[in-house]
């Protein structure tokens, strides 16, 4: 069940992202798209993906500090998923250059074109390459200073490939 809430914006923190696939075990694992919040803050999360020929964005999931949440259940339907997250407690965001539609309240939006004209916000999402795996887990981590963000700050999940630490210039400040 989705728990969603979008909070007011605050100053941007230095943030890092690492990705990995679900761990392989002797018991068949659920093939889901999951997010683990490895920060000390509550975060709000939105996801975007292409299902057949239709782009879909969904949000908001509330993910408590140091917990994991299944965002999408079942086998992944696409190689690339898109993620946007907001730090509710300390401010800041995880964002990127793939623009999709969102809104402040709970949403499922079909299509990514003309967001503003359709009454939605236009939000930059980060691309997540699942490498065509059946399931994937994203790890959100925080850094206290943008200057301290560097590739060595990325910690992959065993069995998963690390994603380069985002360039601080790719992060957008909130109004």
Coordinates of N, CA, C and O in Angstrom, one line a residue:
X1 N 0.8 -1.2 0.0 CA 0.0 0.0 0.0 C 0.9 1.2 0.0 O 1.8 1.3 0.8
X2 N 0.6 2.2 -0.8 CA 1.4 3.4 -0.9 C 1.0 4.4 0.2 O -0.2 4.6 0.5
X3 N 2.0 4.9 0.8 CA 1.8 6.0 1.8 C 2.4 7.2 1.1 O 3.6 7.2 0.9
X4 N 1.7 8.2 0.8 CA 2.3 9.3 0.1 C 2.1 10.6 0.8 O 1.0 10.9 1.4
X5 N 3.0 11.5 0.7 CA 2.9 12.8 1.3 C 4.1 13.6 0.7 O 5.2 13.2 0.7
X6 N 3.7 14.8 0.2 CA 4.8 15.7 -0.4 C 4.9 16.9 0.6 O 4.0 17.5 0.9
X7 N 6.1 17.1 1.0 CA 6.4 18.2 2.0 C 6.9 19.4 1.3 O 7.3 19.4 0.2
X8 N 7.0 20.5 2.1 CA 7.5 21.8 1.6 C 9.0 21.6 1.4 O 9.7 20.8 2.0
X9 N 9.6 22.4 0.4 CA 11.0 22.3 0.1 C 11.8 23.0 1.1 O 11.4 23.9 1.8
X10 N 13.1 22.6 1.2 CA 14.1 23.2 2.1 C 15.4 23.2 1.3 O 15.5 22.7 0.2
X11 N 16.5 23.9 1.8 CA 17.7 23.9 1.1 C 18.3 22.6 0.7 O 18.1 21.6 1.4
X12 N 19.0 22.6 -0.4 CA 19.5 21.3 -0.9 C 20.7 20.8 -0.1 O 21.6 21.5 0.2
X13 N 20.7 19.5 0.2 CA 21.8 18.8 0.9 C 22.7 18.2 -0.2 O 22.2 17.9 -1.3
X14 N 23.9 17.9 0.1 CA 24.7 17.1 -0.8 C 24.1 15.6 -0.7 O 24.0 15.1 0.4
X15 N 23.7 15.0 -1.8 CA 23.1 13.7 -1.7 C 23.8 12.8 -2.7 O 24.3 13.2 -3.7
X16 N 23.8 11.5 -2.4 CA 24.5 10.5 -3.2 C 23.5 9.4 -3.4 O 22.6 9.2 -2.6
X17 N 23.6 8.6 -4.5 CA 22.7 7.5 -4.8 C 23.5 6.3 -5.2 O 24.5 6.5 -6.0
X18 N 23.2 5.2 -4.7 CA 23.8 4.0 -5.2 C 22.7 3.0 -5.5 O 21.6 3.0 -4.9
X19 N 23.0 2.1 -6.5 CA 22.0 1.2 -6.9 C 22.5 -0.2 -6.9 O 23.7 -0.5 -6.9
X20 N 21.6 -1.2 -6.9 CA 22.0 -2.6 -6.9 C 20.8 -3.5 -7.2 O 19.7 -3.1 -7.0
X21 N 21.1 -4.7 -7.7 CA 20.0 -5.6 -7.9 C 19.6 -6.3 -6.6 O 20.4 -6.3 -5.7
X22 N 18.5 -7.0 -6.6 CA 18.1 -7.8 -5.5 C 19.1 -8.9 -5.3 O 19.6 -9.5 -6.2
X23 N 19.3 -9.2 -4.0 CA 20.3 -10.2 -3.7 C 19.8 -11.6 -4.1 O 18.6 -11.8 -4.1
X24 N 20.6 -12.4 -4.6 CA 20.2 -13.8 -5.0 C 20.3 -14.7 -3.8 O 21.2 -14.7 -3.1
X25 N 19.2 -15.5 -3.7 CA 19.2 -16.5 -2.6 C 18.7 -17.8 -3.0 O 18.2 -17.9 -4.1
X26 N 18.7 -18.8 -2.2 CA 18.2 -20.1 -2.5 C 16.7 -20.1 -2.6 O 16.2 -20.9 -3.4
X27 N 16.1 -19.2 -1.9 CA 14.6 -19.1 -2.0 C 14.3 -18.1 -3.1 O 14.9 -17.0 -3.1
X28 N 13.4 -18.4 -4.0 CA 13.0 -17.4 -5.0 C 12.6 -16.1 -4.4 O 11.7 -16.0 -3.5
X29 N 13.3 -15.0 -4.8 CA 13.0 -13.7 -4.3 C 11.9 -13.0 -5.1 O 11.8 -13.3 -6.3
X30 N 11.2 -12.1 -4.5 CA 10.2 -11.4 -5.2 C 10.9 -10.5 -6.2 O 11.9 -9.9 -5.9
X31 N 10.4 -10.4 -7.4 CA 11.0 -9.5 -8.4 C 10.2 -8.2 -8.4 O 9.2 -8.0 -9.1
X32 N 10.7 -7.3 -7.6 CA 10.0 -6.0 -7.4 C 11.0 -4.8 -7.6 O 12.2 -5.1 -7.7
X33 N 10.5 -3.6 -7.7 CA 11.3 -2.4 -7.7 C 11.2 -1.9 -6.3 O 10.1 -1.5 -5.9
X34 N 12.3 -1.9 -5.6 CA 12.4 -1.5 -4.2 C 13.3 -0.3 -3.9 O 14.2 0.0 -4.7
X35 N 13.0 0.4 -2.9 CA 13.9 1.5 -2.5 C 14.2 1.4 -1.0 O 13.3 1.1 -0.2
X36 N 15.5 1.5 -0.7 CA 16.0 1.5 0.7 C 16.5 2.9 1.1 O 17.4 3.4 0.4
X37 N 15.9 3.5 2.1 CA 16.3 4.8 2.5 C 17.3 4.6 3.6 O 17.0 4.3 4.7
X38 N 18.6 4.9 3.3 CA 19.7 4.7 4.2 C 20.1 6.1 4.8 O 21.2 6.3 5.1
X39 N 19.1 7.0 4.9 CA 19.4 8.3 5.5 C 18.7 8.3 6.9 O 18.0 7.4 7.3
X40 N 18.9 9.4 7.6 CA 18.3 9.6 8.9 C 17.0 10.4 8.8 O 16.5 10.8 9.8
X41 N 16.5 10.6 7.6 CA 15.3 11.4 7.3 C 14.3 10.6 6.7 O 14.5 9.6 6.0
X42 N 13.0 11.0 6.8 CA 11.9 10.5 6.0 C 12.1 11.1 4.6 O 12.4 12.2 4.4
X43 N 11.8 10.2 3.6 CA 11.8 10.7 2.2 C 10.5 10.4 1.5 O 9.8 9.5 1.9
X44 N 10.2 11.3 0.6 CA 9.0 11.1 -0.3 C 9.6 10.7 -1.7 O 10.5 11.3 -2.2
X45 N 9.0 9.7 -2.3 CA 9.5 9.1 -3.5 C 8.4 9.0 -4.6 O 7.3 8.6 -4.4
X46 N 8.8 9.4 -5.8 CA 8.0 9.2 -7.0 C 8.8 8.4 -8.0 O 10.0 8.5 -8.1
X47 N 8.1 7.5 -8.8 CA 8.8 6.7 -9.8 C 8.1 7.0 -11.2 O 7.0 7.3 -11.3
X48 N 8.9 6.8 -12.2 CA 8.4 6.8 -13.6 C 8.9 5.6 -14.4 O 10.0 5.1 -14.1
X49 N 8.1 5.1 -15.3 CA 8.5 4.0 -16.1 C 7.6 3.9 -17.4 O 6.6 4.6 -17.4
X50 N 8.1 3.2 -18.4 CA 7.3 3.0 -19.6 C 6.7 1.6 -19.6 O 7.4 0.6 -19.5
X51 N 5.4 1.5 -19.7 CA 4.7 0.3 -19.7 C 4.1 0.2 -21.1 O 3.2 0.9 -21.4
X52 N 4.7 -0.7 -21.9 CA 4.4 -0.8 -23.3 C 4.8 0.5 -24.0 O 5.9 0.9 -23.9
X53 N 3.8 1.2 -24.5 CA 4.1 2.5 -25.1 C 3.7 3.7 -24.3 O 3.8 4.9 -24.8
X54 N 3.3 3.5 -23.1 CA 2.8 4.6 -22.3 C 3.7 4.9 -21.1 O 4.1 4.0 -20.3
X55 N 4.1 6.2 -20.9 CA 4.9 6.6 -19.8 C 3.9 6.8 -18.6 O 2.9 7.4 -18.8
X56 N 4.4 6.3 -17.5 CA 3.6 6.4 -16.2 C 4.4 7.0 -15.1 O 5.6 6.5 -15.0
X57 N 3.9 7.9 -14.4 CA 4.6 8.4 -13.2 C 3.6 8.2 -12.0 O 2.4 8.3 -12.1
X58 N 4.2 7.8 -10.9 CA 3.4 7.5 -9.7 C 4.1 8.1 -8.4 O 5.3 8.1 -8.4
X59 N 3.4 8.5 -7.5 CA 3.9 9.0 -6.2 C 2.8 9.3 -5.2 O 1.6 9.4 -5.6
X60 N 3.0 9.6 -4.1 CA 4.2 9.6 -3.3 C 4.2 8.5 -2.3 O 3.2 8.2 -1.7
X61 N 5.3 7.8 -2.2 CA 5.6 6.8 -1.1 C 6.3 7.6 0.0 O 7.3 8.2 -0.3
X62 N 5.9 7.4 1.2 CA 6.7 7.9 2.3 C 7.6 6.7 2.8 O 7.1 5.6 3.1
X63 N 8.9 6.9 2.9 CA 9.8 5.9 3.3 C 10.5 6.4 4.5 O 11.3 7.4 4.5
X64 N 10.3 5.8 5.7 CA 11.0 6.2 6.9 C 12.5 6.0 6.9 O 13.0 5.2 6.0
X65 N 13.2 6.7 7.7 CA 14.6 6.6 7.8 C 15.0 5.1 8.1 O 14.4 4.4 8.8
X66 N 16.1 4.7 7.4 CA 16.7 3.4 7.5 C 15.7 2.2 7.4 O 15.7 1.3 8.1
X67 N 14.8 2.4 6.4 CA 13.9 1.3 6.0 C 13.8 1.1 4.5 O 14.3 1.9 3.8
X68 N 13.2 0.0 4.1 CA 13.0 -0.3 2.7 C 11.6 -0.4 2.4 O 10.8 -0.8 3.3
X69 N 11.2 -0.1 1.2 CA 9.8 -0.1 0.8 C 9.7 -0.7 -0.7 O 10.5 -0.3 -1.5
X70 N 8.8 -1.6 -0.9 CA 8.5 -2.0 -2.3 C 7.7 -1.0 -3.0 O 6.6 -0.7 -2.5
X71 N 8.2 -0.4 -4.1 CA 7.5 0.6 -4.8 C 6.6 0.0 -5.9 O 5.4 0.4 -6.0
X72 N 7.1 -0.9 -6.6 CA 6.3 -1.6 -7.7 C 6.5 -3.1 -7.5 O 7.6 -3.6 -7.4
X73 N 5.4 -3.8 -7.4 CA 5.4 -5.3 -7.2 C 5.5 -6.0 -8.5 O 4.8 -5.6 -9.5
X74 N 6.2 -7.2 -8.5 CA 6.2 -8.0 -9.7 C 7.4 -7.8 -10.5 O 8.3 -7.0 -10.2
X75 N 7.5 -8.6 -11.6 CA 8.7 -8.5 -12.5 C 8.7 -7.1 -13.1 O 7.6 -6.5 -13.4
X76 N 9.9 -6.6 -13.3 CA 10.0 -5.2 -13.9 C 9.6 -5.3 -15.4 O 9.8 -6.3 -16.1
X77 N 8.9 -4.3 -15.9 CA 8.4 -4.2 -17.2 C 9.3 -3.5 -18.2 O 9.0 -3.4 -19.4
X78 N 10.3 -2.8 -17.6 CA 11.2 -2.0 -18.5 C 12.6 -2.1 -17.9 O 12.9 -2.6 -16.8
X79 N 13.6 -1.8 -18.8 CA 15.0 -1.8 -18.3 C 15.3 -0.5 -17.5 O 16.0 -0.5 -16.5
X80 N 14.7 0.6 -17.9 CA 15.0 1.9 -17.3 C 13.8 2.3 -16.5 O 12.7 2.4 -17.0
X81 N 14.1 2.7 -15.2 CA 13.1 3.3 -14.4 C 13.6 4.7 -14.0 O 14.8 4.9 -14.1
X82 N 12.7 5.5 -13.5 CA 13.1 6.9 -13.2 C 12.7 7.2 -11.7 O 11.6 6.8 -11.3
X83 N 13.5 7.9 -11.0 CA 13.3 8.1 -9.6 C 13.5 9.6 -9.2 O 14.4 10.2 -9.7
X84 N 12.6 10.1 -8.4 CA 12.7 11.4 -7.8 C 12.4 11.2 -6.3 O 11.4 10.6 -6.0
X85 N 13.2 11.8 -5.5 CA 12.9 11.7 -4.0 C 13.2 13.0 -3.3 O 14.1 13.8 -3.8
X86 N 12.5 13.3 -2.3 CA 12.6 14.5 -1.5 C 12.9 14.2 0.0 O 12.2 13.3 0.5
X87 N 13.8 14.9 0.6 CA 14.1 14.7 2.0 C 13.2 15.6 2.8 O 13.3 16.8 2.7
X88 N 12.2 15.0 3.5 CA 11.2 15.8 4.2 C 11.8 16.5 5.4 O 11.3 17.5 5.8
X89 N 12.7 15.9 6.1 CA 13.2 16.4 7.4 C 14.3 17.4 7.3 O 14.4 18.4 8.0
X90 N 15.3 17.2 6.4 CA 16.4 18.1 6.2 C 16.5 18.9 5.0 O 17.3 19.7 4.7
X91 N 15.5 18.6 4.1 CA 15.5 19.3 2.8 C 16.4 18.6 1.8 O 17.1 17.8 2.1
X92 N 16.2 19.1 0.6 CA 17.0 18.5 -0.5 C 16.3 17.5 -1.3 O 15.1 17.2 -1.0
X93 N 16.9 17.0 -2.4 CA 16.2 16.1 -3.3 C 17.2 15.2 -4.0 O 18.4 15.6 -4.1
X94 N 16.8 14.1 -4.6 CA 17.5 13.3 -5.5 C 16.8 13.5 -6.8 O 15.6 13.2 -6.9
X95 N 17.4 14.1 -7.8 CA 16.7 14.4 -9.0 C 17.7 14.2 -10.2 O 18.9 13.9 -10.0
X96 N 17.2 14.4 -11.4 CA 18.0 14.3 -12.6 C 17.4 15.1 -13.8 O 16.6 16.0 -13.6
X97 N 17.8 14.7 -15.0 CA 17.5 15.4 -16.2 C 16.4 14.8 -17.0 O 16.1 15.3 -18.1
X98 N 15.7 13.8 -16.6 CA 14.6 13.1 -17.3 C 13.3 13.7 -16.7 O 12.9 13.4 -15.6
X99 N 12.7 14.6 -17.5 CA 11.6 15.4 -16.9 C 10.3 14.6 -17.2 O 10.0 14.1 -18.3
X100 N 9.5 14.5 -16.1 CA 8.2 13.8 -16.1 C 7.2 14.6 -15.2 O 7.6 15.5 -14.5
X101 N 6.0 14.2 -15.3 CA 4.9 14.9 -14.6 C 4.7 14.4 -13.2 O 4.8 13.2 -13.0
X102 N 4.5 15.3 -12.3 CA 4.2 15.0 -10.9 C 3.1 16.0 -10.4 O 2.8 16.9 -11.1
X103 N 2.7 15.8 -9.2 CA 1.9 16.8 -8.5 C 2.1 16.6 -7.0 O 2.7 15.7 -6.5
X104 N 1.6 17.6 -6.2 CA 1.9 17.6 -4.8 C 1.2 16.5 -4.0 O 1.6 16.1 -3.0
X105 N 0.1 16.0 -4.5 CA -0.7 15.0 -3.8 C -0.5 13.7 -4.5 O 0.0 13.6 -5.6
X106 N -1.0 12.6 -3.9 CA -0.9 11.3 -4.5 C -1.3 11.3 -5.9 O -2.3 12.0 -6.3
X107 N -0.6 10.6 -6.8 CA -0.9 10.6 -8.2 C -0.5 9.4 -8.9 O 0.5 8.7 -8.5
X108 N -1.1 9.1 -10.0 CA -0.7 8.2 -11.1 C -1.0 9.0 -12.4 O -2.2 9.3 -12.6
X109 N 0.0 9.3 -13.2 CA -0.2 10.2 -14.3 C 0.3 9.4 -15.6 O 1.4 8.8 -15.6
X110 N -0.5 9.4 -16.6 CA -0.2 8.7 -17.9 C 0.3 9.8 -18.8 O -0.4 10.8 -19.0
X111 N 1.5 9.6 -19.4 CA 2.1 10.5 -20.3 C 3.0 11.5 -19.6 O 2.8 11.9 -18.4
X112 N 4.1 11.9 -20.3 CA 5.0 12.9 -19.7 C 5.1 14.2 -20.5 O 5.9 15.0 -20.2
X113 N 4.2 14.3 -21.5 CA 4.2 15.5 -22.3 C 3.3 16.6 -21.7 O 2.3 16.3 -21.1
X114 N 3.7 17.8 -22.0 CA 2.8 19.0 -21.6 C 2.4 19.0 -20.2 O 1.2 19.2 -19.9
X115 N 3.3 18.7 -19.3 CA 2.9 18.6 -17.9 C 2.2 19.8 -17.4 O 1.2 19.8 -16.7
X116 N 2.8 21.0 -17.6 CA 2.3 22.2 -17.1 C 0.9 22.5 -17.7 O 0.0 22.9 -17.0
X117 N 0.8 22.3 -19.0 CA -0.5 22.6 -19.7 C -1.6 21.7 -19.2 O -2.8 22.0 -19.2
X118 N -1.2 20.5 -18.7 CA -2.2 19.5 -18.1 C -2.4 19.7 -16.6 O -3.2 18.9 -16.0
X119 N -1.8 20.7 -16.0 CA -2.1 21.0 -14.6 C -1.1 20.3 -13.7 O -1.4 20.2 -12.5
X120 N 0.0 19.7 -14.2 CA 0.9 19.0 -13.3 C 2.2 19.8 -13.2 O 2.4 20.8 -13.9
X121 N 3.1 19.4 -12.3 CA 4.4 19.9 -12.2 C 5.3 19.2 -13.2 O 5.1 18.0 -13.5
X122 N 6.4 19.8 -13.6 CA 7.4 19.2 -14.5 C 8.7 19.0 -13.6 O 9.3 19.9 -13.1
X123 N 9.0 17.7 -13.3 CA 10.0 17.4 -12.3 C 11.1 16.5 -13.0 O 10.8 15.6 -13.8
X124 N 12.4 16.8 -12.6 CA 13.5 16.1 -13.1 C 13.8 14.8 -12.3 O 14.0 14.8 -11.1
X125 N 13.7 13.6 -13.0 CA 13.9 12.3 -12.4 C 15.3 11.8 -12.8 O 15.8 12.1 -13.9
X126 N 15.9 11.0 -11.9 CA 17.2 10.3 -12.2 C 16.9 9.0 -12.9 O 15.9 8.3 -12.5
X127 N 17.7 8.6 -13.9 CA 17.5 7.4 -14.6 C 18.2 6.2 -13.8 O 19.3 6.3 -13.3
X128 N 17.5 5.1 -13.7 CA 17.9 3.9 -13.0 C 18.0 2.8 -14.1 O 16.9 2.4 -14.6
X129 N 19.2 2.3 -14.4 CA 19.3 1.2 -15.3 C 19.3 -0.1 -14.6 O 20.3 -0.4 -13.8
X130 N 18.3 -0.9 -14.7 CA 18.1 -2.1 -14.0 C 18.8 -3.3 -14.8 O 18.8 -4.4 -14.3
X131 N 19.4 -3.0 -15.9 CA 20.2 -4.0 -16.6 C 19.3 -5.2 -17.0 O 19.8 -6.3 -17.1
X132 N 18.0 -4.9 -17.2 CA 17.1 -5.9 -17.6 C 16.9 -7.1 -16.6 O 16.5 -8.2 -16.9
X133 N 17.2 -6.8 -15.3 CA 16.9 -7.7 -14.2 C 15.4 -7.8 -13.9 O 14.7 -6.9 -14.2
X134 N 15.0 -8.9 -13.3 CA 13.6 -9.0 -13.0 C 13.2 -8.1 -11.8 O 12.0 -7.7 -11.7
X135 N 14.2 -7.8 -10.9 CA 13.9 -7.0 -9.7 C 15.1 -6.1 -9.5 O 16.2 -6.4 -9.9
X136 N 14.9 -5.0 -8.8 CA 16.0 -4.1 -8.5 C 15.7 -3.3 -7.2 O 14.6 -3.0 -6.9
X137 N 16.8 -3.0 -6.5 CA 16.7 -2.2 -5.3 C 17.6 -1.0 -5.4 O 18.7 -1.1 -5.8
X138 N 17.0 0.2 -5.1 CA 17.8 1.5 -5.1 C 18.1 1.8 -3.7 O 17.2 1.7 -2.8
X139 N 19.3 2.2 -3.4 CA 19.7 2.6 -2.1 C 19.9 4.2 -2.1 O 20.8 4.7 -2.8
X140 N 19.2 4.9 -1.2 CA 19.4 6.3 -1.1 C 20.3 6.6 0.1 O 20.0 6.0 1.2
X141 N 21.3 7.3 -0.1 CA 22.2 7.7 1.0 C 22.4 9.2 0.9 O 22.2 9.9 0.0
X142 N 22.9 9.8 2.0 CA 23.1 11.3 2.1 C 24.6 11.6 2.4 O 25.3 10.8 3.0
X143 N 25.0 12.7 1.9 CA 26.3 13.3 2.3 C 26.1 14.7 2.8 O 25.1 15.3 2.4
X144 N 26.9 15.1 3.8 CA 26.6 16.4 4.4 C 27.1 17.6 3.6 O 26.6 18.7 3.8
X145 N 28.0 17.4 2.7 CA 28.5 18.5 1.9 C 28.6 18.1 0.4 O 29.0 16.9 0.2
X146 N 28.2 18.9 -0.4 CA 28.2 18.6 -1.9 C 29.7 18.3 -2.3 O 29.9 17.4 -3.0
X147 N 30.6 19.1 -1.7 CA 32.0 18.9 -2.1 C 32.6 17.5 -1.7 O 33.5 17.1 -2.3
X148 N 31.9 16.9 -0.7 CA 32.4 15.6 -0.3 C 31.9 14.4 -1.2 O 32.3 13.3 -1.0
X149 N 31.0 14.7 -2.1 CA 30.4 13.7 -3.0 C 31.4 13.3 -4.0 O 31.9 14.1 -4.8
X150 N 31.8 12.1 -4.1 CA 32.8 11.6 -5.0 C 32.5 10.1 -5.3 O 31.8 9.4 -4.5
X151 N 33.0 9.5 -6.4 CA 32.6 8.1 -6.7 C 32.9 7.1 -5.5 O 32.2 6.2 -5.4
X152 N 33.9 7.3 -4.7 CA 34.2 6.4 -3.6 C 33.1 6.4 -2.5 O 33.0 5.5 -1.7
X153 N 32.2 7.4 -2.6 CA 31.1 7.5 -1.7 C 29.9 6.5 -2.0 O 29.0 6.3 -1.3
X154 N 30.0 5.9 -3.2 CA 28.9 5.0 -3.7 C 29.2 3.6 -3.1 O 30.3 3.1 -3.3
X155 N 28.2 3.0 -2.5 CA 28.4 1.7 -2.0 C 27.4 0.7 -2.7 O 26.2 0.8 -2.4
X156 N 27.9 -0.1 -3.6 CA 26.9 -1.0 -4.3 C 26.4 -2.1 -3.3 O 27.0 -2.5 -2.3
X157 N 25.2 -2.6 -3.7 CA 24.7 -3.8 -3.0 C 25.4 -5.0 -3.6 O 25.7 -5.0 -4.8
X158 N 25.7 -6.0 -2.8 CA 26.4 -7.2 -3.3 C 25.6 -7.7 -4.5 O 24.4 -7.9 -4.4
X159 N 26.2 -8.0 -5.6 CA 25.6 -8.6 -6.8 C 25.0 -7.5 -7.7 O 24.5 -7.8 -8.7
X160 N 25.1 -6.2 -7.3 CA 24.7 -5.1 -8.1 C 25.8 -4.3 -8.6 O 26.8 -4.2 -8.0
X161 N 25.6 -3.6 -9.6 CA 26.6 -2.7 -10.2 C 26.4 -1.3 -9.6 O 25.3 -0.8 -9.5
X162 N 27.5 -0.6 -9.2 CA 27.4 0.7 -8.6 C 27.1 1.7 -9.7 O 27.5 1.5 -10.8
X163 N 26.4 2.8 -9.3 CA 26.1 3.9 -10.2 C 27.1 5.0 -9.8 O 27.2 5.3 -8.6
X164 N 27.6 5.7 -10.8 CA 28.5 6.8 -10.4 C 27.7 7.8 -9.6 O 26.6 8.0 -9.8
X165 N 28.4 8.4 -8.7 CA 27.8 9.5 -7.8 C 27.4 10.6 -8.8 O 28.2 11.1 -9.6
X166 N 26.2 11.1 -8.6 CA 25.7 12.2 -9.4 C 26.6 13.4 -9.3 O 27.1 13.8 -8.2
X167 N 26.8 14.1 -10.4 CA 27.5 15.4 -10.4 C 26.7 16.4 -9.7 O 25.5 16.6 -10.0
X168 N 27.2 17.2 -8.7 CA 26.4 18.2 -8.0 C 25.8 19.2 -8.9 O 24.7 19.7 -8.6
X169 N 26.3 19.4 -10.1 CA 25.7 20.4 -11.0 C 24.4 19.8 -11.6 O 23.6 20.6 -12.1
X170 N 24.2 18.5 -11.5 CA 23.0 17.9 -12.0 C 21.8 18.1 -11.0 O 20.7 17.9 -11.4
X171 N 22.1 18.4 -9.8 CA 21.1 18.6 -8.8 C 20.5 20.0 -9.0 O 21.2 21.0 -9.1
X172 N 19.2 20.1 -8.9 CA 18.6 21.4 -9.0 C 18.1 21.9 -7.6 O 17.6 21.1 -6.8
X173 N 18.3 23.1 -7.3 CA 17.8 23.7 -6.1 C 16.3 24.0 -6.2 O 15.8 24.3 -7.3
X174 N 15.6 23.9 -5.1 CA 14.2 24.1 -5.1 C 13.9 25.6 -5.0 O 14.7 26.3 -4.4
X175 N 12.8 26.0 -5.5 CA 12.5 27.5 -5.4 C 12.2 27.9 -4.0 O 11.8 27.1 -3.2

